[in-house]
Short mmCIF file of C-alpha atoms in Angstrom, two decimals:
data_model
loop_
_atom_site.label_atom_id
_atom_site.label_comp_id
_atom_site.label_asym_id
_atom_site.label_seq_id
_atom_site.Cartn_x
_atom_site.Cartn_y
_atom_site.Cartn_z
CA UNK G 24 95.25 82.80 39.85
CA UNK G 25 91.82 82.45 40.79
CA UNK G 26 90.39 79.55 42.86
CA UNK G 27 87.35 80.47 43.16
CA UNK G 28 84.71 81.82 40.40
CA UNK G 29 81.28 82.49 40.49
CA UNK G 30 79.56 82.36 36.63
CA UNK G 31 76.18 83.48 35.91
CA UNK G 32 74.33 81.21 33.14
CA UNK G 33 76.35 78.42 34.16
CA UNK G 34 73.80 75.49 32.94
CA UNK G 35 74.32 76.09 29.12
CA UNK G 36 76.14 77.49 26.29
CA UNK G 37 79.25 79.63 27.12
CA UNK G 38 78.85 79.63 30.85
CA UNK G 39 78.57 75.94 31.36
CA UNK G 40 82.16 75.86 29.29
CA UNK G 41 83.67 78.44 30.73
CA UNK G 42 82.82 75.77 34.14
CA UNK G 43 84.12 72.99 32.30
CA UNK G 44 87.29 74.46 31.01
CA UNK G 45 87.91 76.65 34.52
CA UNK G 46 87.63 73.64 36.55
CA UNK G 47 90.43 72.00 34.30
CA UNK G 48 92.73 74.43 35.77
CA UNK G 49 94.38 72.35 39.02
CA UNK G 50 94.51 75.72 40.79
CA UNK G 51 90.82 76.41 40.79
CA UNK G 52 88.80 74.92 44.06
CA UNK G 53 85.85 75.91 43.84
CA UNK G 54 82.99 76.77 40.91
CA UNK G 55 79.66 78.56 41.36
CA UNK G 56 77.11 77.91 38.89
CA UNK G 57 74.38 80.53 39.15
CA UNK G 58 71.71 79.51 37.33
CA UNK G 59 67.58 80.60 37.54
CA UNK G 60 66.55 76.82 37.03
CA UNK G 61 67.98 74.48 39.97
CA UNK G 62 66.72 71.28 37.80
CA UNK G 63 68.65 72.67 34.77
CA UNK G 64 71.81 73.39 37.28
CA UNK G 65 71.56 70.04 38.76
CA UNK G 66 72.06 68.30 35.10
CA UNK G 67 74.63 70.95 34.21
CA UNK G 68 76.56 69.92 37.23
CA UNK G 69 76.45 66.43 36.98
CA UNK G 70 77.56 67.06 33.31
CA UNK G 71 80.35 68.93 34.32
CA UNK G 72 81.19 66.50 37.10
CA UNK G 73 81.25 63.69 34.83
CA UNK G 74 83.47 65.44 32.09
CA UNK G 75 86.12 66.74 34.03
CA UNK G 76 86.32 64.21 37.05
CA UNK G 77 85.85 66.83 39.33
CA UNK G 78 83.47 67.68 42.67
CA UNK G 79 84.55 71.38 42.71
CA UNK G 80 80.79 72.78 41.64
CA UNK G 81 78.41 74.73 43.87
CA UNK G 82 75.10 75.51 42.41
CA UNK G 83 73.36 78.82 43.80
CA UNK G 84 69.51 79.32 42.18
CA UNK G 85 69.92 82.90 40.72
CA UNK G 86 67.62 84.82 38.27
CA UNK G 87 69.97 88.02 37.55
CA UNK G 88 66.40 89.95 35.73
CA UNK G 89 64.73 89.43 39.42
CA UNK G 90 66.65 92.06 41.64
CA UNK G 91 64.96 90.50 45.02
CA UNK G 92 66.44 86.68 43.69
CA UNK G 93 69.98 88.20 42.88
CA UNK G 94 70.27 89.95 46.49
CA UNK G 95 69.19 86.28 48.31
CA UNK G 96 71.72 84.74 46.15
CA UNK G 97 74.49 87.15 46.91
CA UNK G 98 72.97 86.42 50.75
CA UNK G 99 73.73 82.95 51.01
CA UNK G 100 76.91 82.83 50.01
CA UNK G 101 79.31 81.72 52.47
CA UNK G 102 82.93 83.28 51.87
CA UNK G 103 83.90 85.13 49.03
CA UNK G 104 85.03 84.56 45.41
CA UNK G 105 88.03 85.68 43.66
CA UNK G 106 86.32 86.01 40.21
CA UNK G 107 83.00 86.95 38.70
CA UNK G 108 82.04 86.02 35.38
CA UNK G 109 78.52 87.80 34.54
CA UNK G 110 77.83 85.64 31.33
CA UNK G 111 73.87 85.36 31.58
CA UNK G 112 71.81 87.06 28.66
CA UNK G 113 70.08 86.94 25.51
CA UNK G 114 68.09 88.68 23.66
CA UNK G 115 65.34 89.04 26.44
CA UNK G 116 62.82 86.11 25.39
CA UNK G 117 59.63 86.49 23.61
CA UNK G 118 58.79 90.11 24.85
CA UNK G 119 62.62 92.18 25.24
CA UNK G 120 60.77 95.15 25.09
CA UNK G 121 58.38 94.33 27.91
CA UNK G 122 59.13 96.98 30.82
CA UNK G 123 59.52 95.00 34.08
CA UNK G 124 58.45 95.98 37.85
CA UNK G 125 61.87 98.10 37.76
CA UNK G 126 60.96 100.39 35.03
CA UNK G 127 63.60 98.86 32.50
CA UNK G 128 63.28 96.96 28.93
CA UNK G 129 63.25 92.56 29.53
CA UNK G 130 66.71 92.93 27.74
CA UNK G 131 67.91 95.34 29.95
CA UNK G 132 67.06 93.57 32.92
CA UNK G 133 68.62 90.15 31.63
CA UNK G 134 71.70 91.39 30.24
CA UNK G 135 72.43 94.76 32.60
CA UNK G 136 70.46 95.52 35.17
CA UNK G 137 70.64 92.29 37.57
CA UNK G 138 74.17 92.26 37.24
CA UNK G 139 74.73 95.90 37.74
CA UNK G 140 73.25 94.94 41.28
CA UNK G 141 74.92 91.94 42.10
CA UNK G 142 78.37 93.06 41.41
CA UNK G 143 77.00 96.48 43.81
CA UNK G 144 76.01 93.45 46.11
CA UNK G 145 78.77 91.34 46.15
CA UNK G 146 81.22 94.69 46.51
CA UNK G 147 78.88 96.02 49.69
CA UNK G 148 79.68 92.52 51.18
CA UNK G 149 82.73 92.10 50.68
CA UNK G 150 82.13 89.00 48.34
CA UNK G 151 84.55 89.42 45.30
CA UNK G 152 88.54 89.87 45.60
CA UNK G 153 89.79 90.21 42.40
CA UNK G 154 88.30 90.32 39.25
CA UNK G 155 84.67 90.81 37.87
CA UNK G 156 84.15 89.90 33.86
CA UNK G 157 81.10 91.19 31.99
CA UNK G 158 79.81 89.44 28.83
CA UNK G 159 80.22 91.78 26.21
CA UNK G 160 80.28 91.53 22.56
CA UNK G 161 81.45 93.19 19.31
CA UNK G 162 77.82 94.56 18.83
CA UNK G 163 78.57 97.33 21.27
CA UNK G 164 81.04 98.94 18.58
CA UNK G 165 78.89 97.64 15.47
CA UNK G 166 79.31 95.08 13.35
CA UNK G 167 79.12 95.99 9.54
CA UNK G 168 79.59 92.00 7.97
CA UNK G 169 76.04 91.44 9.69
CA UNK G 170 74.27 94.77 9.70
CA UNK G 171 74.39 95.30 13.17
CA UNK G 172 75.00 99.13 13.57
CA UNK G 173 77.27 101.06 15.44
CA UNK G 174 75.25 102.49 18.73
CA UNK G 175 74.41 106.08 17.35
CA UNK G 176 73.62 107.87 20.49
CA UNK G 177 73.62 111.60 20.24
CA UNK G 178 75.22 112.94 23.44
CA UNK G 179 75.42 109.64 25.57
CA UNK G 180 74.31 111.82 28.40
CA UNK G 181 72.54 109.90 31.14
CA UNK G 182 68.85 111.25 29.89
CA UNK G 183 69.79 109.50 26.58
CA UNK G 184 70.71 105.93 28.38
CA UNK G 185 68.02 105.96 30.55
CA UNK G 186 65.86 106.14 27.53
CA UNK G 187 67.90 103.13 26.14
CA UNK G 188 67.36 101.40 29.13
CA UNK G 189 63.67 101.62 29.26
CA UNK G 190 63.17 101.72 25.48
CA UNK G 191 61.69 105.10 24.81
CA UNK G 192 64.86 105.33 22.69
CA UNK G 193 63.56 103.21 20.28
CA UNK G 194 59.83 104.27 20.07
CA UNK G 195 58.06 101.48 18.00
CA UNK G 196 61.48 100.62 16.01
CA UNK G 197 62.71 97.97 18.62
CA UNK G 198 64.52 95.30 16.98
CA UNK G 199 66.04 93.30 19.47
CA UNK G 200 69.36 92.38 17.51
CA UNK G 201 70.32 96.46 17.37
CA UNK G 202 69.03 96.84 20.68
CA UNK G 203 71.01 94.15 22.08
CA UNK G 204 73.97 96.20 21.15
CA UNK G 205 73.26 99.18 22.53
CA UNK G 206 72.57 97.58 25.69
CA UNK G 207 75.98 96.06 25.50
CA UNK G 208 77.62 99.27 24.50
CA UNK G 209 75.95 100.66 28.42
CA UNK G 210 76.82 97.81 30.27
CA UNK G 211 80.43 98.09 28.78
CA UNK G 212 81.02 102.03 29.86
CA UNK G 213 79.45 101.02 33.23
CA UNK G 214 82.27 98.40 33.57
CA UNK G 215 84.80 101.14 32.54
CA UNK G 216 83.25 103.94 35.05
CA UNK G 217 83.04 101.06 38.13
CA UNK G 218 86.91 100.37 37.00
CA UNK G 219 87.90 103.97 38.12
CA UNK G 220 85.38 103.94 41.08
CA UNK G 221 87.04 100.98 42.81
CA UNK G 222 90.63 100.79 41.81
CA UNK G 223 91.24 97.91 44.16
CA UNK G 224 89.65 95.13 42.12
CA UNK G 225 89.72 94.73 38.24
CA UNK G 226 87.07 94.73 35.73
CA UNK G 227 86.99 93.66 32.13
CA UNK G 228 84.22 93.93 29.48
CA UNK G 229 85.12 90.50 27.18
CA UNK G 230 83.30 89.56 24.16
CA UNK G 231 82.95 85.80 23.69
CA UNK G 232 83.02 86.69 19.76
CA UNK G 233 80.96 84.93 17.70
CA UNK G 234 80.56 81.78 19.00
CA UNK G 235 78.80 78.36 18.05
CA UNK G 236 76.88 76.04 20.04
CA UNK G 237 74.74 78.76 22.25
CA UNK G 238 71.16 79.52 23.41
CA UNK G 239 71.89 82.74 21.72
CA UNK G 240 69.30 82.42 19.13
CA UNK G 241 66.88 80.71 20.65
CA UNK G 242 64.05 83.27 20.73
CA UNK G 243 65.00 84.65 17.38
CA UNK G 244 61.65 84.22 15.00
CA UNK G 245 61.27 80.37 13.70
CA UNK G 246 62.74 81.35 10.03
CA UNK G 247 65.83 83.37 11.54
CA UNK G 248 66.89 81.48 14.21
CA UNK G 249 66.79 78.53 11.86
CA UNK G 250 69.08 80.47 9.17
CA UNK G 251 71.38 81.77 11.78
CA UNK G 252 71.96 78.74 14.07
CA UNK G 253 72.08 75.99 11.49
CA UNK G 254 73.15 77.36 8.58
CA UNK G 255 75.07 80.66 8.99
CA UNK G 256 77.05 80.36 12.27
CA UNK G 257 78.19 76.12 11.74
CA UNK G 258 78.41 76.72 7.90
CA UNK G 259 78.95 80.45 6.10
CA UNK G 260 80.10 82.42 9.28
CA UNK G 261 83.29 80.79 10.19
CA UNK G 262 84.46 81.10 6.17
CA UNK G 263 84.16 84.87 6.67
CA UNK G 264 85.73 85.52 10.25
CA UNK G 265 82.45 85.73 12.11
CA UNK G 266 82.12 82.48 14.24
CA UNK G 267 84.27 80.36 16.22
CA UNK G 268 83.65 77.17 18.56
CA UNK G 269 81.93 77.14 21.96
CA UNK G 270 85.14 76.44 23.42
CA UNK G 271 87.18 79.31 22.17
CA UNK G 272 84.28 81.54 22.63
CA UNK G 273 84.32 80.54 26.49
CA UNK G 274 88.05 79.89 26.75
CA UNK G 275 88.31 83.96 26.02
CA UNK G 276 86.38 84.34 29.30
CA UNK G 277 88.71 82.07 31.42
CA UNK G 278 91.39 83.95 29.87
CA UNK G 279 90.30 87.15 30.73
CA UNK G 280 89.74 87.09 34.02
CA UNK G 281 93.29 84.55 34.94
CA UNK G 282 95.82 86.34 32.52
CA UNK G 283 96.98 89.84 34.43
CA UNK G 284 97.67 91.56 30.78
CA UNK G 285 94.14 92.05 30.23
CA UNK G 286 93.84 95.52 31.69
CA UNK G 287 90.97 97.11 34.22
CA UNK G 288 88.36 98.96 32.54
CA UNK G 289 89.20 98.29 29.24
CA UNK G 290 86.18 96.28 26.70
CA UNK G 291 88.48 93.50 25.02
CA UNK G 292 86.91 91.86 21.60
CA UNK G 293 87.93 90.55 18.00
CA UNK G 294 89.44 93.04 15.49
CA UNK G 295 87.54 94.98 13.17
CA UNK G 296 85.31 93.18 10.73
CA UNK G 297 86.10 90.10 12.71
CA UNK G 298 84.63 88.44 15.61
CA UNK G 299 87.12 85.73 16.31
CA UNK G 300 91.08 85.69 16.50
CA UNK G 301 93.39 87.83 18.40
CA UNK G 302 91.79 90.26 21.25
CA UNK G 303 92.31 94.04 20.92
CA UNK G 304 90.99 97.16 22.48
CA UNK G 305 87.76 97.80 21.30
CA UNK G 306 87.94 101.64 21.58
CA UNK G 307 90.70 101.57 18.90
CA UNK G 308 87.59 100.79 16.75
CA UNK G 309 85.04 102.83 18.31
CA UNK G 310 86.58 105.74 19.92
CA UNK G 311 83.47 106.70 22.21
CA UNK G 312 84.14 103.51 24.14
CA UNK G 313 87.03 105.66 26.09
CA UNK G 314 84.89 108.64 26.94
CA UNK G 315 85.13 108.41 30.39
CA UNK G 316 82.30 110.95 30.86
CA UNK G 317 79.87 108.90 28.74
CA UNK G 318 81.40 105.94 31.04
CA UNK G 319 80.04 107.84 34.17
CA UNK G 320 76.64 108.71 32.25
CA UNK G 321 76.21 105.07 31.62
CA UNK G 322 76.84 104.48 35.58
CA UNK G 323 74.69 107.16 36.85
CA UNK G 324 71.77 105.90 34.49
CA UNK G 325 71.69 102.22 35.19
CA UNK G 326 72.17 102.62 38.48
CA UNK G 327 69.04 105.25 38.40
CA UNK G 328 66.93 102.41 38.43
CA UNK G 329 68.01 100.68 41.53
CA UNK G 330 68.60 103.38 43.81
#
């Protein structure tokens, strides 16, 4: 078991109760919620305090789309964790196709890119033991009930995901929902390529499914975000297998990295045409998600940025 997790987007949504429910466990001593806002953190943890009778929350301020913020953050921790939950994400605000000072898309840097480097920082420091979790979702292998498409990426060679990493992939087409998934679908193969690369600790690409009650949405366009988080995911979603509570969504993530039967380097996520329910390998739907030499092209790309 794990007594000690760190979770990234702790002060909200998933993250915050994926803390709540983690901290339930009597094993678990100690919780780090890494959040970019310390005011936001300091309400999230006397929230969490409060709710589960507990002092076992650390806050450490952590923006994972500023590189320089994640490696301080990764600097002042003390001792290491046993578990790593990279949950922070989104649809990259207002502008996800803005290219930042590291050359990739704002959604790329929020949902990839700053946690491509602290896992790399926390491994280089010896400052994870077990088990790192990455945020995934069903997007990555396509959706058809909600018109998200399967990633259709000719080769997957590592030209053709550094071009989805900085957007020339998508020219003047970039809708952030499809994109989202394609930038899932990398960050997933990365997960599988680091599994083989450091056979001593486990890692796990989990999808949440689709799950009520987050920030999600929130920089969706006025009309869509109002249809999507008020009237299709509390109302018409759940009726048609597509949405599930806040607390299953997060209790998949405690789950994940605490129950040994969820395997290194494998993406876990709801069955086909589903995104709640049982958890099943998600290359049984999408086949490309076992290519382990599309794995190591994701890798070798993302990483192209950093290094």
């Amino acid at each position: 078991m794990n007594k000690s997790v760190l979770i990234t987007g702790a002060n909200a949504g998933i993250g915050k109760d994926t803390a709540r429910q983690l901290a339930m466990l009597n094993h678990t001593e100690k919780i780090y919620l890494a959040c970019r806002n310390r005011v936001k953190a300091e309400e999230a943890k006397k929230d969490l305090e409060e709710k589960t009778g507990r002092k076992v929350f650390e806050i450490i301020v952590m923006d994972v789309s500023n590189l320089n913020s994640v490696r301080n953050a990764v600097m002042s921790m003390n001792e290491p964790v046993d578990a790593l939950i990279m949950n922070a994400g989104g649809m990259g605000g207002k502008t996800p196709e803005k290219i930042t000072s590291d050359g990739v898309t704002q959604i790329t840097a929020t949902n990839l890119l700053g946690h491509v480097y602290l896992l790399d920082e926390m491994i280089k420091y010896d400052k994870l033991k077990k088990t790192a979790l990455f945020a995934s979702s069903e997007a990555a292998r396509g959706i058809e009930k909600t018109g998200m498409k399967r990633p259709s990426l000719k080769t997957s060679s590592v030209k053709e995901f550094k071009e989805v990493f900085n957007g020339k992939a998508f020219g003047n087409d970039f809708d952030a929902m499809q994109v989202y998934g394609v930038i899932k679908y990398g960050g997933t193969m990365w997960m599988s390529s680091m599994a083989r690369k450091h056979p001593h600790l486990r890692f796990i690409s989990m999808s949440p499914g689709g799950t009520r009650g987050t920030q999600g949405f929130d920089d969706m366009p006025l009309l869509q975000r109002i249809m999507f988080k008020y009237i299709g995911m509390p109302i018409f979603m759940p009726l048609l297998g597509l949405s599930h509570s806040l607390e299953k969504g997060a209790s998949r993530f405690v789950e994940g990295i605490n129950n040994p039967a969820f395997k290194s380097g494998i993406f876990y996520g709801s069955k086909k045409n589903v995104l709640t329910g049982k958890l099943v390998d998600q290359s049984s739907i999408f086949s490309d998600l076992s290519n382990q030499k599309f794995q190591d092209n994701a890798y070798e790309a993302i990483r192209s940025f950093l290094y």
